[in-house]
Coordinates of N, CA and C and ligand atoms in Angstrom, one line a residue:
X1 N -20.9 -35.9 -18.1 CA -20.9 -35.0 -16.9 C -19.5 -35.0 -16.3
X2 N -19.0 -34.0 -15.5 CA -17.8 -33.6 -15.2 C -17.8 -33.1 -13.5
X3 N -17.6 -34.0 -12.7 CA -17.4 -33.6 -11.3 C -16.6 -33.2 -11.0
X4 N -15.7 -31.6 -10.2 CA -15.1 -30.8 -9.8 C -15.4 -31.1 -8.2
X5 N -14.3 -31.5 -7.9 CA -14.1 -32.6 -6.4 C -12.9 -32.5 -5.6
X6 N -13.0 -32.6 -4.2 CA -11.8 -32.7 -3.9 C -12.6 -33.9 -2.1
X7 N -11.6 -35.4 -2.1 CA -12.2 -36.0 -1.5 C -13.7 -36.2 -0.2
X8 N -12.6 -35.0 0.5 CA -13.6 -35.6 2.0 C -13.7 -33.7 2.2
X9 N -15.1 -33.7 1.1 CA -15.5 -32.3 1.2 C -17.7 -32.5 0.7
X10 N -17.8 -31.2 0.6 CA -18.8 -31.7 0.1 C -19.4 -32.5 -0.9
X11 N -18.2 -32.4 -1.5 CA -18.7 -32.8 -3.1 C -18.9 -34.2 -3.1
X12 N -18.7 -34.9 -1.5 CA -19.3 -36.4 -1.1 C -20.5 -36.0 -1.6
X13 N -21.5 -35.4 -1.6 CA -22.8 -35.6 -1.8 C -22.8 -35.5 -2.9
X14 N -22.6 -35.0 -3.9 CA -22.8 -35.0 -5.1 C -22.0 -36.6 -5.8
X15 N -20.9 -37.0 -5.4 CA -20.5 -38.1 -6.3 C -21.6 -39.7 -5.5
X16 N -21.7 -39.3 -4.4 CA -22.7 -40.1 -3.5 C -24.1 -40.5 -4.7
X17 N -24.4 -39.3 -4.8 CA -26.0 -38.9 -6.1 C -25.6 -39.9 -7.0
X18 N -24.6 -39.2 -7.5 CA -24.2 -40.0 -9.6 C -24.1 -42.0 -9.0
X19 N -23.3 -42.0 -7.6 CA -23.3 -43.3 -8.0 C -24.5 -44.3 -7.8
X20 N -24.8 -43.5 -6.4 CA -26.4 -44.6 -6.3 C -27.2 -44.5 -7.9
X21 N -27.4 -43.3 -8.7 CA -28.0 -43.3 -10.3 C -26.9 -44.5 -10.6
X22 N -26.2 -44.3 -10.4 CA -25.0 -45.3 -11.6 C -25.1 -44.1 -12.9
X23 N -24.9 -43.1 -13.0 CA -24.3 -42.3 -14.1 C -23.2 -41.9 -14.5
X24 N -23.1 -42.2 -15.4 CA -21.7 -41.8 -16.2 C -20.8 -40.3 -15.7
X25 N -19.6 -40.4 -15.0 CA -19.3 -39.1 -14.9 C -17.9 -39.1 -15.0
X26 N -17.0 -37.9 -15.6 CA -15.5 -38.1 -15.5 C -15.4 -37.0 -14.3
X27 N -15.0 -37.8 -12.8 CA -13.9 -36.6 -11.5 C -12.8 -36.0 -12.0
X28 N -13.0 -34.8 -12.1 CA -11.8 -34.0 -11.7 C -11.1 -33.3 -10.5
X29 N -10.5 -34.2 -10.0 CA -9.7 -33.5 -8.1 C -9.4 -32.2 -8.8
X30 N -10.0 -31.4 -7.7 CA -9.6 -30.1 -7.8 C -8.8 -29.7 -6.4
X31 N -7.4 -29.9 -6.1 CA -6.9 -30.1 -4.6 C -6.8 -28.4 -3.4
X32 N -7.8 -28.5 -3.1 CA -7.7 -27.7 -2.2 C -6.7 -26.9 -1.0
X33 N -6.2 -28.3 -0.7 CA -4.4 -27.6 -0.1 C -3.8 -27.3 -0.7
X34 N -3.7 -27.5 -2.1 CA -2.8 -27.2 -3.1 C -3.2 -25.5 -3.4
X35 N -4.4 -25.1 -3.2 CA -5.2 -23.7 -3.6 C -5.7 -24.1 -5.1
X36 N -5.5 -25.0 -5.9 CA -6.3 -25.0 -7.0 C -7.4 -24.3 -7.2
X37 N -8.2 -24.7 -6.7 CA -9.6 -23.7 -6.2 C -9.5 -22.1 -6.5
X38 N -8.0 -21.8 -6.6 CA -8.3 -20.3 -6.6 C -7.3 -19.9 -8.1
X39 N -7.1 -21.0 -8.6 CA -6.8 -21.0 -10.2 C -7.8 -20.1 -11.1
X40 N -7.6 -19.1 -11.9 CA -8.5 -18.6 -13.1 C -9.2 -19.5 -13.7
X41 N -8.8 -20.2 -13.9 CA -9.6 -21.5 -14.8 C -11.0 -22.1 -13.6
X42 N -10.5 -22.3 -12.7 CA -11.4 -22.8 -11.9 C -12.2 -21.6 -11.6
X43 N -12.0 -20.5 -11.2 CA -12.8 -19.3 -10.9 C -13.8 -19.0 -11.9
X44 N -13.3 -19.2 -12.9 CA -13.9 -19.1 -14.0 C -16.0 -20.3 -13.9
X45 N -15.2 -21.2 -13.8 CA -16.8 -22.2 -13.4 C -17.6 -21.7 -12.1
X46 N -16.5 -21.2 -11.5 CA -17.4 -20.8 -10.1 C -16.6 -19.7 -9.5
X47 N -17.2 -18.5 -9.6 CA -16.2 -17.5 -8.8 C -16.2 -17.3 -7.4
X48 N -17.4 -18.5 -7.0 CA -17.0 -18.6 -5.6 C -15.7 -19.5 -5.1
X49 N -15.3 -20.2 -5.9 CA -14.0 -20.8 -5.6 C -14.2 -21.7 -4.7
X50 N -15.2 -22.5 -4.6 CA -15.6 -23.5 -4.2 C -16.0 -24.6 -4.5
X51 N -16.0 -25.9 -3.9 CA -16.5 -27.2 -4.5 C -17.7 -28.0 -3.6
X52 N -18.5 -28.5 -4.5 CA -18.5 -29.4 -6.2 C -18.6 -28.1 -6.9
X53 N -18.6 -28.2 -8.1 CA -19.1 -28.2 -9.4 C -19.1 -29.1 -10.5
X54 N -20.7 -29.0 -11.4 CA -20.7 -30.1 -12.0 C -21.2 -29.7 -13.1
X55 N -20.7 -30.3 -13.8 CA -20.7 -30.1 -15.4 C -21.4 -30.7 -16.3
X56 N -22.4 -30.4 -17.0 CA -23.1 -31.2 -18.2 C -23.8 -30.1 -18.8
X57 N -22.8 -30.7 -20.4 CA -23.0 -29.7 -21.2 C -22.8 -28.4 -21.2
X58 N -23.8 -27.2 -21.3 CA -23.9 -26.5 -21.6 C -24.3 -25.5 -19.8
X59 N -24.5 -26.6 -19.1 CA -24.7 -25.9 -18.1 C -24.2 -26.4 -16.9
X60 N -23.3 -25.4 -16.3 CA -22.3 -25.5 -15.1 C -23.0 -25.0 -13.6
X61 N -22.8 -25.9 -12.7 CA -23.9 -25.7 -11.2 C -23.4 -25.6 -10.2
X62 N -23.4 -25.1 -9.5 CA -22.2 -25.0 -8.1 C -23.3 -25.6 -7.4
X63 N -23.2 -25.7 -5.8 CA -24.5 -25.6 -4.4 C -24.5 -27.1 -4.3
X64 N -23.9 -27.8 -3.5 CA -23.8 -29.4 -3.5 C -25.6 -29.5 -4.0
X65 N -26.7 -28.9 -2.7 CA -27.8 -29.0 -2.3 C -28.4 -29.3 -4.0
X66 N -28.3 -27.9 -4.4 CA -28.4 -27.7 -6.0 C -28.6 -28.8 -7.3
X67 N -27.5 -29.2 -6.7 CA -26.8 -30.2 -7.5 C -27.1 -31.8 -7.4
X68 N -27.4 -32.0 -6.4 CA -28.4 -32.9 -6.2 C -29.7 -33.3 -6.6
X69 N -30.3 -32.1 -6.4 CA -31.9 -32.2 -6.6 C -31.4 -32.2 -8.2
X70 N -30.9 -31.5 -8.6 CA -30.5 -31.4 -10.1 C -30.5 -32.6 -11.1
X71 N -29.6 -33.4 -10.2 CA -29.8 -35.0 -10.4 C -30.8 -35.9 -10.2
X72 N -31.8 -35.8 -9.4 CA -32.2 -36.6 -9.4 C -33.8 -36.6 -10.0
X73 N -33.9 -34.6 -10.4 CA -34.5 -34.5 -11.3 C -34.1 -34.8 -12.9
X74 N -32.8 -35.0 -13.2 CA -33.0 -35.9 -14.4 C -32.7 -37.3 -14.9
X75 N -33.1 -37.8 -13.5 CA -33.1 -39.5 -14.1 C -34.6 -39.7 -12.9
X76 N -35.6 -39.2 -13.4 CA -36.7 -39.4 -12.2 C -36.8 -41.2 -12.2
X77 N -36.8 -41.9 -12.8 CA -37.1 -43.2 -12.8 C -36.6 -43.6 -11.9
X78 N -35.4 -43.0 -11.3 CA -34.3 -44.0 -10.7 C -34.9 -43.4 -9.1
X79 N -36.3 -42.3 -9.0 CA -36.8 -42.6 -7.8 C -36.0 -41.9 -6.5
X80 N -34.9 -41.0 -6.7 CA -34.4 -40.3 -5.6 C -35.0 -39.3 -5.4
X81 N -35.9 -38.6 -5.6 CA -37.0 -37.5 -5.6 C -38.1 -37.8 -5.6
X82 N -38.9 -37.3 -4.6 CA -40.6 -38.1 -4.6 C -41.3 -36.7 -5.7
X83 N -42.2 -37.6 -6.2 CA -43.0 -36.8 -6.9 C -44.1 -36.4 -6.3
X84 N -44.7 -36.5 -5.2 CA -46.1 -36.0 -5.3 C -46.0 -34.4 -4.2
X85 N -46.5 -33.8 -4.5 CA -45.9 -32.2 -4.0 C -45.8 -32.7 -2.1
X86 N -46.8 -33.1 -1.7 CA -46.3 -32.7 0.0 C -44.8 -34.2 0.4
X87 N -44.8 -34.5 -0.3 CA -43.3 -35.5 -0.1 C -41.9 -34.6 -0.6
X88 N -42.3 -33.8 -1.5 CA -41.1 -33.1 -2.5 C -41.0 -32.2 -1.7
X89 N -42.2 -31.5 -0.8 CA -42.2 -30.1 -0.1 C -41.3 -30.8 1.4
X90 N -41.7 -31.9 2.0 CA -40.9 -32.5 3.0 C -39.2 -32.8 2.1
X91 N -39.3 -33.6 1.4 CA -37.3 -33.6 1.1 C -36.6 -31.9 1.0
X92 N -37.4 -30.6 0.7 CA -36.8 -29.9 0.6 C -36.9 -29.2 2.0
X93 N -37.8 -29.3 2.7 CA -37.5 -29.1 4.6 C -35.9 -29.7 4.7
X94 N -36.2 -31.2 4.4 CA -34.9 -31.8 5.2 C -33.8 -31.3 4.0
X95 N -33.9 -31.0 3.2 CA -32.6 -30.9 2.5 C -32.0 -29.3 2.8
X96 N -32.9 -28.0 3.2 CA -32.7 -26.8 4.1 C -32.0 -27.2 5.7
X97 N -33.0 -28.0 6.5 CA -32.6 -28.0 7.5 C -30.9 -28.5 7.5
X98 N -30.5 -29.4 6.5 CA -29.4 -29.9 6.5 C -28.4 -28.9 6.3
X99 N -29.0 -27.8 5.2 CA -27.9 -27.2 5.2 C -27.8 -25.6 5.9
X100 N -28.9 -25.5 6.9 CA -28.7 -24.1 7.7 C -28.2 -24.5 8.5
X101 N -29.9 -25.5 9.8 CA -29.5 -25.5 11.0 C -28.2 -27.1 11.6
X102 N -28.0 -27.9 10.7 CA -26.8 -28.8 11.1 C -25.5 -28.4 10.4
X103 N -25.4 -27.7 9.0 CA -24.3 -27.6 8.7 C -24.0 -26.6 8.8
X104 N -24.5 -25.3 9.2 CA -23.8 -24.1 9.6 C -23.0 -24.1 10.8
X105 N -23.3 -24.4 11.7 CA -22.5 -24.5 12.8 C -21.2 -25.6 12.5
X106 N -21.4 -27.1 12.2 CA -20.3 -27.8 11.8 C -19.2 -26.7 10.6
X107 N -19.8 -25.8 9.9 CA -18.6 -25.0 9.1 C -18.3 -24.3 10.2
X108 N -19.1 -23.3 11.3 CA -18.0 -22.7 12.1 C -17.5 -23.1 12.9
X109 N -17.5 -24.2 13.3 CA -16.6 -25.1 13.8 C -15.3 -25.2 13.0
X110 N -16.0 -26.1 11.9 CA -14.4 -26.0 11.0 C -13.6 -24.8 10.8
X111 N -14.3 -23.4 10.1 CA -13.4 -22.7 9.9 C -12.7 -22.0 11.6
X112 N -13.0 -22.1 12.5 CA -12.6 -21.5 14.2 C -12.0 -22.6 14.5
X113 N -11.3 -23.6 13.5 CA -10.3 -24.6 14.5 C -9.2 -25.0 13.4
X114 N -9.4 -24.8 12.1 CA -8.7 -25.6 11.3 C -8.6 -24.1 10.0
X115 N -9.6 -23.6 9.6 CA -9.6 -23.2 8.5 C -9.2 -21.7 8.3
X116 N -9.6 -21.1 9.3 CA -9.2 -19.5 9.5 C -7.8 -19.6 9.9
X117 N -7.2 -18.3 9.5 CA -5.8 -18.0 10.4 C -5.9 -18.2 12.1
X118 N -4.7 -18.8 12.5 CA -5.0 -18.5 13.9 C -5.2 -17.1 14.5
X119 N -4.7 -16.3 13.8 CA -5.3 -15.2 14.5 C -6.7 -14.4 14.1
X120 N -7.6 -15.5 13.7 CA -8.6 -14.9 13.1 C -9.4 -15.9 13.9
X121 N -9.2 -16.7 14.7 CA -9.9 -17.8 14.8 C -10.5 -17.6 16.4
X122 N -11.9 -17.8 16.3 CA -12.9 -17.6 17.5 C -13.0 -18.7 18.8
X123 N -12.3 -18.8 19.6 CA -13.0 -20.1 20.5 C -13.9 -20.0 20.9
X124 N -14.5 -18.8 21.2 CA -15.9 -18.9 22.0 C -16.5 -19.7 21.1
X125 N -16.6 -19.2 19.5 CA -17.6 -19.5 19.0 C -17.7 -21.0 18.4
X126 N -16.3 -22.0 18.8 CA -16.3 -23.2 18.7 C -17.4 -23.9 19.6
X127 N -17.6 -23.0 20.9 CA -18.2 -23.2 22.1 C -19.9 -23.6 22.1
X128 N -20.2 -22.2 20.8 CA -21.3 -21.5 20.5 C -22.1 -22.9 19.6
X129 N -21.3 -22.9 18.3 CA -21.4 -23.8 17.3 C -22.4 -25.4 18.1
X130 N -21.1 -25.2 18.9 CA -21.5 -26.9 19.6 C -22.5 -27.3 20.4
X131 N -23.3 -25.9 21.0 CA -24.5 -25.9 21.3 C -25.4 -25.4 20.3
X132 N -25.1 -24.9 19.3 CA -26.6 -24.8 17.9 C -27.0 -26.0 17.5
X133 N -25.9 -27.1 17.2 CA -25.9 -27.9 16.5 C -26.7 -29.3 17.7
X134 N -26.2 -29.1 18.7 CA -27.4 -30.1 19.4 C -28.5 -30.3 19.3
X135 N -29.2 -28.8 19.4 CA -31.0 -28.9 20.2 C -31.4 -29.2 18.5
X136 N -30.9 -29.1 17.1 CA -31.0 -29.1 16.0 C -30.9 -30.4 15.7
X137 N -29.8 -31.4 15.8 CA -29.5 -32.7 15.8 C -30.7 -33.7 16.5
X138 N -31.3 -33.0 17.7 CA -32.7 -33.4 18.4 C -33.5 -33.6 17.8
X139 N -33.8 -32.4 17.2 CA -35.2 -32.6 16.0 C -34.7 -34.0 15.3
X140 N -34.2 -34.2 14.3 CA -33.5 -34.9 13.3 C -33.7 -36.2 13.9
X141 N -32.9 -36.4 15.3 CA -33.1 -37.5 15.9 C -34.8 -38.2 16.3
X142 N -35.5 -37.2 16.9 CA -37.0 -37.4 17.3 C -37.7 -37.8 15.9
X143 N -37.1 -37.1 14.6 CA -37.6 -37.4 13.4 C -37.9 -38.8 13.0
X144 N -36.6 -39.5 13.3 CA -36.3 -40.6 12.6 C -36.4 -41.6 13.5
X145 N -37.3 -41.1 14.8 CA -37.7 -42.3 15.1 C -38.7 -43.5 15.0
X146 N -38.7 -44.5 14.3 CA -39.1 -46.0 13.5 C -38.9 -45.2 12.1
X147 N -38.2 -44.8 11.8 CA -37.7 -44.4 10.2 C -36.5 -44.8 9.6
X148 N -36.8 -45.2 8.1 CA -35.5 -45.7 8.1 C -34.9 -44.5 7.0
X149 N -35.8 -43.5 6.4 CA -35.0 -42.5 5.6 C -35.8 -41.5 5.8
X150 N -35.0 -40.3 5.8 CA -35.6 -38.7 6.1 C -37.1 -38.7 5.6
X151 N -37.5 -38.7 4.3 CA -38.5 -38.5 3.8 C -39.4 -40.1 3.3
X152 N -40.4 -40.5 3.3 CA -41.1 -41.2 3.0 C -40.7 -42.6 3.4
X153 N -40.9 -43.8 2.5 CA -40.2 -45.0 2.6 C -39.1 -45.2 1.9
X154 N -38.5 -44.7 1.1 CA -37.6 -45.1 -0.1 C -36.5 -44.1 0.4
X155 N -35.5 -44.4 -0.1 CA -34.2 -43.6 -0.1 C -34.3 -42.0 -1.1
X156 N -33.9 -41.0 -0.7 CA -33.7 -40.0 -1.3 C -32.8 -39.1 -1.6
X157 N -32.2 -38.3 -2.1 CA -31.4 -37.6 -1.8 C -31.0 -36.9 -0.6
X158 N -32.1 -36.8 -0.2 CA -32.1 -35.8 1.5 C -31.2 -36.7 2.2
X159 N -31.5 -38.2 2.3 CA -30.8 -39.1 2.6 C -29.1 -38.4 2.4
X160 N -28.7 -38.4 1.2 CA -26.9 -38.4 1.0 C -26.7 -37.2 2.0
X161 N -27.2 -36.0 1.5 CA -26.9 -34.8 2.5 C -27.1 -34.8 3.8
X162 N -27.9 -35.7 4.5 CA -28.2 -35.8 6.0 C -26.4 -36.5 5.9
X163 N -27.2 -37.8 5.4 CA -25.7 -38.9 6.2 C -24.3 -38.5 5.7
X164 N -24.1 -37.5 5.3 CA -22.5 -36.6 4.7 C -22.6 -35.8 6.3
X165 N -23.3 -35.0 6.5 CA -23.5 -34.1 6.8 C -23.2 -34.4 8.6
X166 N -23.8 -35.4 9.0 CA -24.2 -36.4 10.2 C -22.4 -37.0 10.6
X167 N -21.9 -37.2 9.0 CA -20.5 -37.8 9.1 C -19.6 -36.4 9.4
X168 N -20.3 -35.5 9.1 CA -19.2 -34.1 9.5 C -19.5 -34.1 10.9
X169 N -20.1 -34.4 11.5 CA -20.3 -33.8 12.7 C -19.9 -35.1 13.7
X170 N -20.1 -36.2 13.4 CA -19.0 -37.4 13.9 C -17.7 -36.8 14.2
X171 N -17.7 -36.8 13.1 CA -15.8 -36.1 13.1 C -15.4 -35.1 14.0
X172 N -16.3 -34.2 14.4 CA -15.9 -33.3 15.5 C -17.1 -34.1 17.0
X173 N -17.0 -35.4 16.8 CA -17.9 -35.8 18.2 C -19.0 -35.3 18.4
X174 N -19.8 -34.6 17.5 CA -21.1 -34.3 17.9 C -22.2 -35.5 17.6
X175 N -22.6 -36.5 17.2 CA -23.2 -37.7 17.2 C -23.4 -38.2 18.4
X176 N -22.3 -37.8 20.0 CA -22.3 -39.2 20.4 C -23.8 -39.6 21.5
X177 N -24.6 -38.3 21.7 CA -25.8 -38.2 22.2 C -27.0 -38.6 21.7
X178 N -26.4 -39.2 20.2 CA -28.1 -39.7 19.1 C -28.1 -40.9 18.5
X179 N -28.4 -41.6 19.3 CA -27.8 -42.9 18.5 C -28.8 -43.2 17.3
X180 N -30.3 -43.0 17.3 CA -31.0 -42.9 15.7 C -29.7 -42.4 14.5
X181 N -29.8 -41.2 14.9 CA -28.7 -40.3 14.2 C -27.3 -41.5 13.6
X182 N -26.8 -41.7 14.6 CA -25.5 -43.1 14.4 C -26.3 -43.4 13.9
X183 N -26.7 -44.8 13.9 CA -27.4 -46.0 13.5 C -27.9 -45.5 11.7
X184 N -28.7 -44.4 11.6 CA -28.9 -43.8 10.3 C -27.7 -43.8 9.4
X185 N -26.8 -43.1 9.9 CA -25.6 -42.5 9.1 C -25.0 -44.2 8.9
X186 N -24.8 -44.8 9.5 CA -24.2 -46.0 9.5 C -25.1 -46.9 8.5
X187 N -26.6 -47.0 8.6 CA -27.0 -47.6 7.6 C -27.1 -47.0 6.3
X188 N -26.7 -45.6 6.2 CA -26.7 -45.0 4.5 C -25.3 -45.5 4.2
X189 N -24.3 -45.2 5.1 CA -23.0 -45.5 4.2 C -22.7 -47.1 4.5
X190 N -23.5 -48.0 4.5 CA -23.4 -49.5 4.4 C -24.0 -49.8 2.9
X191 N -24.5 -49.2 2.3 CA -25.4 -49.0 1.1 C -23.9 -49.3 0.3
X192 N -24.8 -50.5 -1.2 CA -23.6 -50.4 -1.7 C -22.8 -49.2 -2.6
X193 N -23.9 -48.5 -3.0 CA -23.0 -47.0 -3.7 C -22.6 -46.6 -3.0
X194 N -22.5 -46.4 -1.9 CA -22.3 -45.5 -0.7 C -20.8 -44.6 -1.2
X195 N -20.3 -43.3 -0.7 CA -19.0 -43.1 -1.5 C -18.3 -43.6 0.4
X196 N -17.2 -42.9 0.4 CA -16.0 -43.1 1.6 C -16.5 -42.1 2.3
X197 N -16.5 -42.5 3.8 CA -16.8 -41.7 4.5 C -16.0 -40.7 4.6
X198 N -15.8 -40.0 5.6 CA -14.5 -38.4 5.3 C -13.6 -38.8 6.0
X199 N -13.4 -39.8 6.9 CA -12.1 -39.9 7.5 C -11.1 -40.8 6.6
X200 N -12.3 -41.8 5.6 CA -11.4 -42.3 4.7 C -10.8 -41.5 3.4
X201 N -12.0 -40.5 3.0 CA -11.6 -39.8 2.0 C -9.8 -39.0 2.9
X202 N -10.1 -39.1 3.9 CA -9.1 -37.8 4.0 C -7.8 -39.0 4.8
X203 N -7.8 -40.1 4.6 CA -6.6 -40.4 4.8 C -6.3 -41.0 3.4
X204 N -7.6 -40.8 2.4 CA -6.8 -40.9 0.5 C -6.3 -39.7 0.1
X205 N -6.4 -38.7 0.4 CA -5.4 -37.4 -0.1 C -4.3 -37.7 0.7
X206 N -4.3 -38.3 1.9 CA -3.3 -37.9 3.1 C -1.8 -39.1 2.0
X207 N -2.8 -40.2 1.5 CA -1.5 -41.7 1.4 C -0.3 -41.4 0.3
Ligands
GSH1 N1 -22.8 -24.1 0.0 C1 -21.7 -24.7 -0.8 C2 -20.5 -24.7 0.0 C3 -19.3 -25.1 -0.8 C4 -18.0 -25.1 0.1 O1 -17.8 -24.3 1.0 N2 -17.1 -26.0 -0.3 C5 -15.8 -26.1 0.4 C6 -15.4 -27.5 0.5 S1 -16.5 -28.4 1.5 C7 -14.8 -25.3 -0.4 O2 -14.7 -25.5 -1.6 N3 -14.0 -24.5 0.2 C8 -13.0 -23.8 -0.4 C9 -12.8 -22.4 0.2 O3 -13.8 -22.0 0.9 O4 -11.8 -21.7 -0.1 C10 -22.1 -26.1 -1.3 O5 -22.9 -26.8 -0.5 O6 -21.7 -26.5 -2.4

């Protein structure tokens, strides 16, 4: 399998997956400052020009979310996906909610401060963002209370994508009102697979 990556992006969640499996994979940095991403070659795997993409075989996958579940449907032994339908129907609640109502607003955050042109760039809706993502982070919070993983007893995938996801929103100070929230993110990335959190990933592109 072939990981299409660039460090302290989403594609944490995906190399997050392969390592807790321990599966065999060759990274390919695809550098995003650089514009790689908008190479023919790379367009080519994904014409959205975006990362992860992951490679095996004969079939090429974009959607971190995707890409996950993708995984951990083919090493079921290794138990990152529950099997019995109302546990699978709960990991894909939390694996949606992760990526409407907590990571939509942390992207327009990002793109209204860093990613859009300045002259394209919204303050209000930096403003906006930072109150969706609260009363949303609440739920999440009230969730995991006496819990030690999103779904059932065991670790899951939903797991990587909350605690990636939890770490984007650190990074712009939204955490500092949930401490379950903390405490969670901080016990997934204590795990020994665990990959680099983003401030580390992003001061290894930076060295
Ligand atoms: N929904 C996609 C989002 C992918 C995405 O936006 N990736 C960003 C990095 S985190 C990217 O490649 N951005 C490049 C660009 O938008 O030009 C997923 O979860 O895989």
């Amino acid at each position: 399998m072939k990981l299409y990556e660039f460090a302290p992006t989403r594609s944490i969640r995906v190399r997050w997956t392969l390592q807790e499996l321990g599966a065999a994979f060759e990274p390919v940095t695809v550098n995003l400052i650089a514009g790689e991403h908008r190479r023919p070659e790379f367009l080519e795997l994904n014409p959205a020009g975006k990362l992860p993409v992951l490679v095996d075989g004969d079939l090429v996958l974009t959607e971190s979310v995707a890409i996950v579940l993708y995984l951990a449907d083919k090493y079921p032994k290794k138990g990152l996906i529950p099997t019995a339908l109302k546990q699978r129907a709960q990991l894909h609640r939390w694996l949606l909610f992760a990526a409407t109502e907590l990571e939509q607003p942390l992207w327009r955050i990002a793109r209204h401060t860093t990613l859009y042109p300045e002259a394209k760039r919204l303050p209000d809706d930096v403003v906006l963002a930072r109150e969706d993502f609260k009363p949303m982070a609440a739920v999440l919070e009230e969730h995991m209370t006496g819990r030690q993983f999103a779904v059932g007893d065991t670790v899951t995938v939903a797991d990587f994508v909350l605690a990636y996801t939890l770490d984007w929103a650190n990074e712009v100070q939204l955490l500092d009102g949930f401490p379950r929230l903390q405490a969670y993110m901080e016990h997934m990335y204590a795990r020994p697979h665990a990959p680099l959190r983003i401030a580390a990933a992003l001061a290894s592109i930076n060295a």
